[in-house]
Tab-separated table of C-alpha atoms in Angstrom:
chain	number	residue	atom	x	y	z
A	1	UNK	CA	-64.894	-28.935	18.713
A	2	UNK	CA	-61.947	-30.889	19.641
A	3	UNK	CA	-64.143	-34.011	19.371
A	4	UNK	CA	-65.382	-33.417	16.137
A	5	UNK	CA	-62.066	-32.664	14.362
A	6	UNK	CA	-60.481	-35.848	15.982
A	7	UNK	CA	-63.465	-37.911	14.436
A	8	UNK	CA	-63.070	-36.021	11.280
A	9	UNK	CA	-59.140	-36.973	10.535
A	10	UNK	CA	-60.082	-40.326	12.074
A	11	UNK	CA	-62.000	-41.312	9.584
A	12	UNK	CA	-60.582	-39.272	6.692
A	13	UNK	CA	-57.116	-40.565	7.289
A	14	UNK	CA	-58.612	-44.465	7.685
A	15	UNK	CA	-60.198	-43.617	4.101
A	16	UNK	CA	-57.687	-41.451	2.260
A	17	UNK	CA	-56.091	-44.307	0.156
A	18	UNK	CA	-58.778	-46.985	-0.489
A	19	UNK	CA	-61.630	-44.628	-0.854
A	20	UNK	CA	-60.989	-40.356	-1.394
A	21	UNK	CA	-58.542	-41.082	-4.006
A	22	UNK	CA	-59.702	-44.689	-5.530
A	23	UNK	CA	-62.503	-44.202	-8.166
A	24	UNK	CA	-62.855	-47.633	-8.674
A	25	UNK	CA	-66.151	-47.624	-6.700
A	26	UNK	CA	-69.007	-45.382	-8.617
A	27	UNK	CA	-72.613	-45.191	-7.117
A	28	UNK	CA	-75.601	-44.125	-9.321
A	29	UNK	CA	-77.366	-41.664	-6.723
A	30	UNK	CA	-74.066	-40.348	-5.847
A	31	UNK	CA	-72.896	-39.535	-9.949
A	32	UNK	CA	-76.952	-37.676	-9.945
A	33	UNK	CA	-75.853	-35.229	-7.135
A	34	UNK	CA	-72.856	-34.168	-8.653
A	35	UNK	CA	-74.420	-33.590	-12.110
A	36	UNK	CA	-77.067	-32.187	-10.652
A	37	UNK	CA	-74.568	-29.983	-8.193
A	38	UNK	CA	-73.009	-29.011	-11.055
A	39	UNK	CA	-76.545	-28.396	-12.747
A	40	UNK	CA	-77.366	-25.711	-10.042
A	41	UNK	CA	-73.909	-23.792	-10.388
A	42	UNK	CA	-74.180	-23.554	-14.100
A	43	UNK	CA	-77.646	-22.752	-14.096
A	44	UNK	CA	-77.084	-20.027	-11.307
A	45	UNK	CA	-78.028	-22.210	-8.044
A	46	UNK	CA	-81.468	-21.560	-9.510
A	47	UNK	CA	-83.221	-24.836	-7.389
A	48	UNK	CA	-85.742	-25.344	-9.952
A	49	UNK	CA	-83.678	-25.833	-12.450
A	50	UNK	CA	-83.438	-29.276	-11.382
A	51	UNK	CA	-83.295	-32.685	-11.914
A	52	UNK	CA	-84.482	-33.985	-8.686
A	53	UNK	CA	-86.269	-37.526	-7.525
A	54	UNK	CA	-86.588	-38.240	-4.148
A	55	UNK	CA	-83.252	-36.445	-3.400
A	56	UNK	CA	-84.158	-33.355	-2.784
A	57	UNK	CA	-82.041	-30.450	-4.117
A	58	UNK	CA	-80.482	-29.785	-0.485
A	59	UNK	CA	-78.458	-32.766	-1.413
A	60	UNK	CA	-76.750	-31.207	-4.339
A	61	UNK	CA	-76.650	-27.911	-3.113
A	62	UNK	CA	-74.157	-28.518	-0.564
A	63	UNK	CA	-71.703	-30.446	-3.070
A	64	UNK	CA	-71.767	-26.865	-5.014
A	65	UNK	CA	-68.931	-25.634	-2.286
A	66	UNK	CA	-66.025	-26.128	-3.876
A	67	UNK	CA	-67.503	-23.854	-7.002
A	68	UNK	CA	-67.717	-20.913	-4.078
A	69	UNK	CA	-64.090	-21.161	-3.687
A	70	UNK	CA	-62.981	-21.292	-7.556
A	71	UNK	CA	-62.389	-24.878	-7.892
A	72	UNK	CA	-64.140	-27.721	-9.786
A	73	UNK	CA	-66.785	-30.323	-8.105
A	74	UNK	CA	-65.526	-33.970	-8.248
A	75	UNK	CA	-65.969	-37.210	-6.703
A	76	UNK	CA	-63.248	-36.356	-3.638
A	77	UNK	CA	-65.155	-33.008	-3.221
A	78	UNK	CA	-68.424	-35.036	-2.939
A	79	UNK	CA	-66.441	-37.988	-0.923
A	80	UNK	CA	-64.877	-35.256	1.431
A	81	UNK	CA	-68.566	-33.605	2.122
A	82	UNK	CA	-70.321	-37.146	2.729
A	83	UNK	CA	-67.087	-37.733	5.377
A	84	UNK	CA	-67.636	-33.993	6.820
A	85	UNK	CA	-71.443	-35.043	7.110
A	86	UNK	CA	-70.522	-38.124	8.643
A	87	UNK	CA	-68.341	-36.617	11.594
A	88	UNK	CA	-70.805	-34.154	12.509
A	89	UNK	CA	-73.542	-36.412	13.451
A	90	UNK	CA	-71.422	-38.645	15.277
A	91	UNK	CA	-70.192	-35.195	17.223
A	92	UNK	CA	-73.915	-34.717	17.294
A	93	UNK	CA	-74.434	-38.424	18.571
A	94	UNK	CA	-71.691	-37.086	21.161
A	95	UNK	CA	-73.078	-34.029	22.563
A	96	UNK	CA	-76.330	-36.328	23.002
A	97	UNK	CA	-74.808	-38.459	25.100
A	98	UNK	CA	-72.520	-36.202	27.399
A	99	UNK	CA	-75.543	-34.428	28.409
A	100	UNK	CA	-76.513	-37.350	30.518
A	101	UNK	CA	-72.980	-39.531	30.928
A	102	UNK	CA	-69.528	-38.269	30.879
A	103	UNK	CA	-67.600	-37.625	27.730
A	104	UNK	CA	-65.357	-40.645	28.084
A	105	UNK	CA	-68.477	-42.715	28.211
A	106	UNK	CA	-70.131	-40.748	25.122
A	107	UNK	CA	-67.693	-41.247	23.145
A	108	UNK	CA	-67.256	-44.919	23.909
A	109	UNK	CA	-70.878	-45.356	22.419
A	110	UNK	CA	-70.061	-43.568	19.007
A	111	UNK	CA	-67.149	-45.401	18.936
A	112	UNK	CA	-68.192	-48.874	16.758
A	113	UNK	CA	-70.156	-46.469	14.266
A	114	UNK	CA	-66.523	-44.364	14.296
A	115	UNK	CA	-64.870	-48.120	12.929
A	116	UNK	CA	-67.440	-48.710	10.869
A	117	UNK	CA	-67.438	-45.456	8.768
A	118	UNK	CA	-63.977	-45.648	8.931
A	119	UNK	CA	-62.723	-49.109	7.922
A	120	UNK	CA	-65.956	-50.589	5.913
A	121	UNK	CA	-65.521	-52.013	2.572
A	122	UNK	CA	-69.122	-52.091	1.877
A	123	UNK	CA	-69.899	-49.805	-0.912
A	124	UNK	CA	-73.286	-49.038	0.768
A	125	UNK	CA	-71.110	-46.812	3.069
A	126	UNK	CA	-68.758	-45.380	1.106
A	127	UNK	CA	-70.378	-42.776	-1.229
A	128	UNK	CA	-72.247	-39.934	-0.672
A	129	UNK	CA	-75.691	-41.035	0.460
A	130	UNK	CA	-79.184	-38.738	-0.033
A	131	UNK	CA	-79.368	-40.014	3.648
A	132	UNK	CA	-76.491	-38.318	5.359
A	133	UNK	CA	-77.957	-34.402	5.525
A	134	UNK	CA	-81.669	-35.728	6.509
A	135	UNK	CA	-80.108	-37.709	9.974
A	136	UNK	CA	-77.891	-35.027	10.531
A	137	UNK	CA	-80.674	-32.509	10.607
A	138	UNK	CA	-82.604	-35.227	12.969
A	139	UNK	CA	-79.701	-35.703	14.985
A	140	UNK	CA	-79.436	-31.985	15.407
A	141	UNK	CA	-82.659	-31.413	16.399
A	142	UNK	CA	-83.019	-33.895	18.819
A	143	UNK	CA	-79.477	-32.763	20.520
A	144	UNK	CA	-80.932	-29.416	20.700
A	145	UNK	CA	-84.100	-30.535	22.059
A	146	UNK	CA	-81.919	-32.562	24.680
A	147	UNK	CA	-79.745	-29.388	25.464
A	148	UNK	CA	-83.180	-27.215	26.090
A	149	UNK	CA	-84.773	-29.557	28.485
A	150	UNK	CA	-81.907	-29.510	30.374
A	151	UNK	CA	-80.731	-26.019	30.266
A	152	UNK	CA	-83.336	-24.037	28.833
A	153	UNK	CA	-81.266	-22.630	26.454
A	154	UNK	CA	-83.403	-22.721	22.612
A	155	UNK	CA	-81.002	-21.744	20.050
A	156	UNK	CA	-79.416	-25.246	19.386
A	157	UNK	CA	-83.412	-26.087	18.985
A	158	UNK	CA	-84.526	-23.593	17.298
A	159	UNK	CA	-81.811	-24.076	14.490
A	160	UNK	CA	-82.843	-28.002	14.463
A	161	UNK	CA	-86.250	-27.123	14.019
A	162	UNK	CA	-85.066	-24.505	11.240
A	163	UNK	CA	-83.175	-27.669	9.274
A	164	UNK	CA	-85.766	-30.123	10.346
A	165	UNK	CA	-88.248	-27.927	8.239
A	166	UNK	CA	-85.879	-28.481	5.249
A	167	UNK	CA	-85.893	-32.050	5.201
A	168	UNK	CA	-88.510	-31.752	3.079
A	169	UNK	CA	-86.042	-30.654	0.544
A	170	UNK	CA	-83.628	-33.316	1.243
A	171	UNK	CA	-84.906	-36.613	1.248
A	172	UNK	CA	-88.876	-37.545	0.307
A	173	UNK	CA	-88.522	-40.984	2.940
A	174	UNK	CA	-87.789	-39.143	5.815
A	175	UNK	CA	-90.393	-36.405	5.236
A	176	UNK	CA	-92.577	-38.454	7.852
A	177	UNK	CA	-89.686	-39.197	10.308
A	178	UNK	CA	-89.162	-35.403	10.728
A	179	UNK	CA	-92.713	-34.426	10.788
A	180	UNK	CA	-93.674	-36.751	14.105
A	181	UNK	CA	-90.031	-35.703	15.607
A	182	UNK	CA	-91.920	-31.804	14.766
A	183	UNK	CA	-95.093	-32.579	16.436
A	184	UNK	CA	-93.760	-35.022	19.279
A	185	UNK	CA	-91.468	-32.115	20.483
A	186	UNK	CA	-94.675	-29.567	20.427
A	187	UNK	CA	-96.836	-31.701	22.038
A	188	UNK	CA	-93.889	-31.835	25.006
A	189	UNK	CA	-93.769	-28.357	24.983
A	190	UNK	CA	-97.862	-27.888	24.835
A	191	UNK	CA	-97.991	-30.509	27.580
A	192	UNK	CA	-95.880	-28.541	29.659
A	193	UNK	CA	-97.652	-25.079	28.982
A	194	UNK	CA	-94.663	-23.765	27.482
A	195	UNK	CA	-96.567	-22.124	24.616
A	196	UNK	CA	-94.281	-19.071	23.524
A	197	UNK	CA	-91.197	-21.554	22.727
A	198	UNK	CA	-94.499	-23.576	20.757
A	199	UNK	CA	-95.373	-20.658	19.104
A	200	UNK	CA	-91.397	-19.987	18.005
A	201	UNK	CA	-90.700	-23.721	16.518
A	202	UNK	CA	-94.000	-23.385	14.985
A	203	UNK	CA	-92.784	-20.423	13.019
A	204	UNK	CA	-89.123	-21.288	12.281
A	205	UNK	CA	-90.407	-24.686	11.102
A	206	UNK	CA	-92.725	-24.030	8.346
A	207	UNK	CA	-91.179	-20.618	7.487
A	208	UNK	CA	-88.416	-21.891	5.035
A	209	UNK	CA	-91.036	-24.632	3.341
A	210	UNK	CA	-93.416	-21.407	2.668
A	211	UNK	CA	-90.470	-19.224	1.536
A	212	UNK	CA	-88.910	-22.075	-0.865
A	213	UNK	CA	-92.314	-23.469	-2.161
A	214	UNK	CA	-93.945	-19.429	-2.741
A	215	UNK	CA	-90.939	-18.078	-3.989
């Protein structure tokens, strides 16, 4: 975890001036997700009490944290979750990588998108994007894919494939993206007659879309 606190106050610290505590910069999707973050805590984090367009309600769920701990959500709550977002898929992007190279060499080859996140002054980059939970629940899953073929060991899978089930809920694009990263991985795993880990992604991927879309 060493890595992924060092890329975290990397990038917070390059930001904290021009960007956590400036509000001179205000994005449209970004103002949505906190009204409609603030939407779900007033309204009892009842999801279909919603205002939702192609950002699903996963989005504004997860700016509701700061409500958990008494405080208020705001624009450097939101800011600090896209940046938290942010460093765990490059850590992600990391652990990829040092399965196959060293970690000296993985981390040279997050390193330009570490600079970019960190110094950019295009506003495309520097609010919180509907994008940011969907790739981290790709990059995730593909890590823990990586991680399984090599080791054997499913749980890092097994929870991508959990969140790769809920991008459905996150962001209406990338619905396709994660449902040919879903099959793709089966068809490895059916190709290789590995049918009881099959059987298990089947189940912890469509589990949570039944239970949410049922309940």
């Amino acid at each position: 975890m060493f890595v992924f606190f060092t890329i975290f106050s990397f990038i917070l610290f390059s930001r904290a001036s021009s960007y956590l505590l400036g509000f001179e910069l205000l994005n449209i999707d970004e103002s949505q997700m906190m009204a409609n973050a603030i939407r779900l805590h007033l309204n009892g984090f009842n999801i279909f009490e919603f205002d939702g367009t192609s950002s699903g309600f996963l989005n504004s769920l997860i700016l509701t944290w700061p409500s958990l701990l008494g405080l208020d959500i705001t624009f450097l709550s939101t800011r600090l979750t896209a940046l938290f977002l942010i460093s765990l898929t490059l850590y992600f992007c990391f652990l990829y990588f040092s399965i196959e190279i060293n970690k000296f060499l993985s981390f040279q080859i997050i390193f330009p998108a570490l600079i970019l996140f960190s110094f950019t002054n295009d506003p495309d980059y520097q609010h919180y994007s509907s994008e940011l939970l969907s790739t981290l629940f790709i990059i995730i899953t593909l890590c823990g894919f990586k991680i399984y073929t090599e080791t054997n060991k499913i749980y890092l899978l097994l929870f991508g494939i959990f969140l790769l089930g809920m991008v459905i809920f996150s962001k209406t694009q990338i619905i396709p993206t994660a449902f040919i990263l879903f099959f793709s991985i089966l068809a490895f795993l059916l190709r290789n007659k590995d049918y009881f880990t099959s059987a298990k992604i089947l189940i912890v991927f469509f589990i949570p879309i039944i239970i949410i879309i049922f309940s």
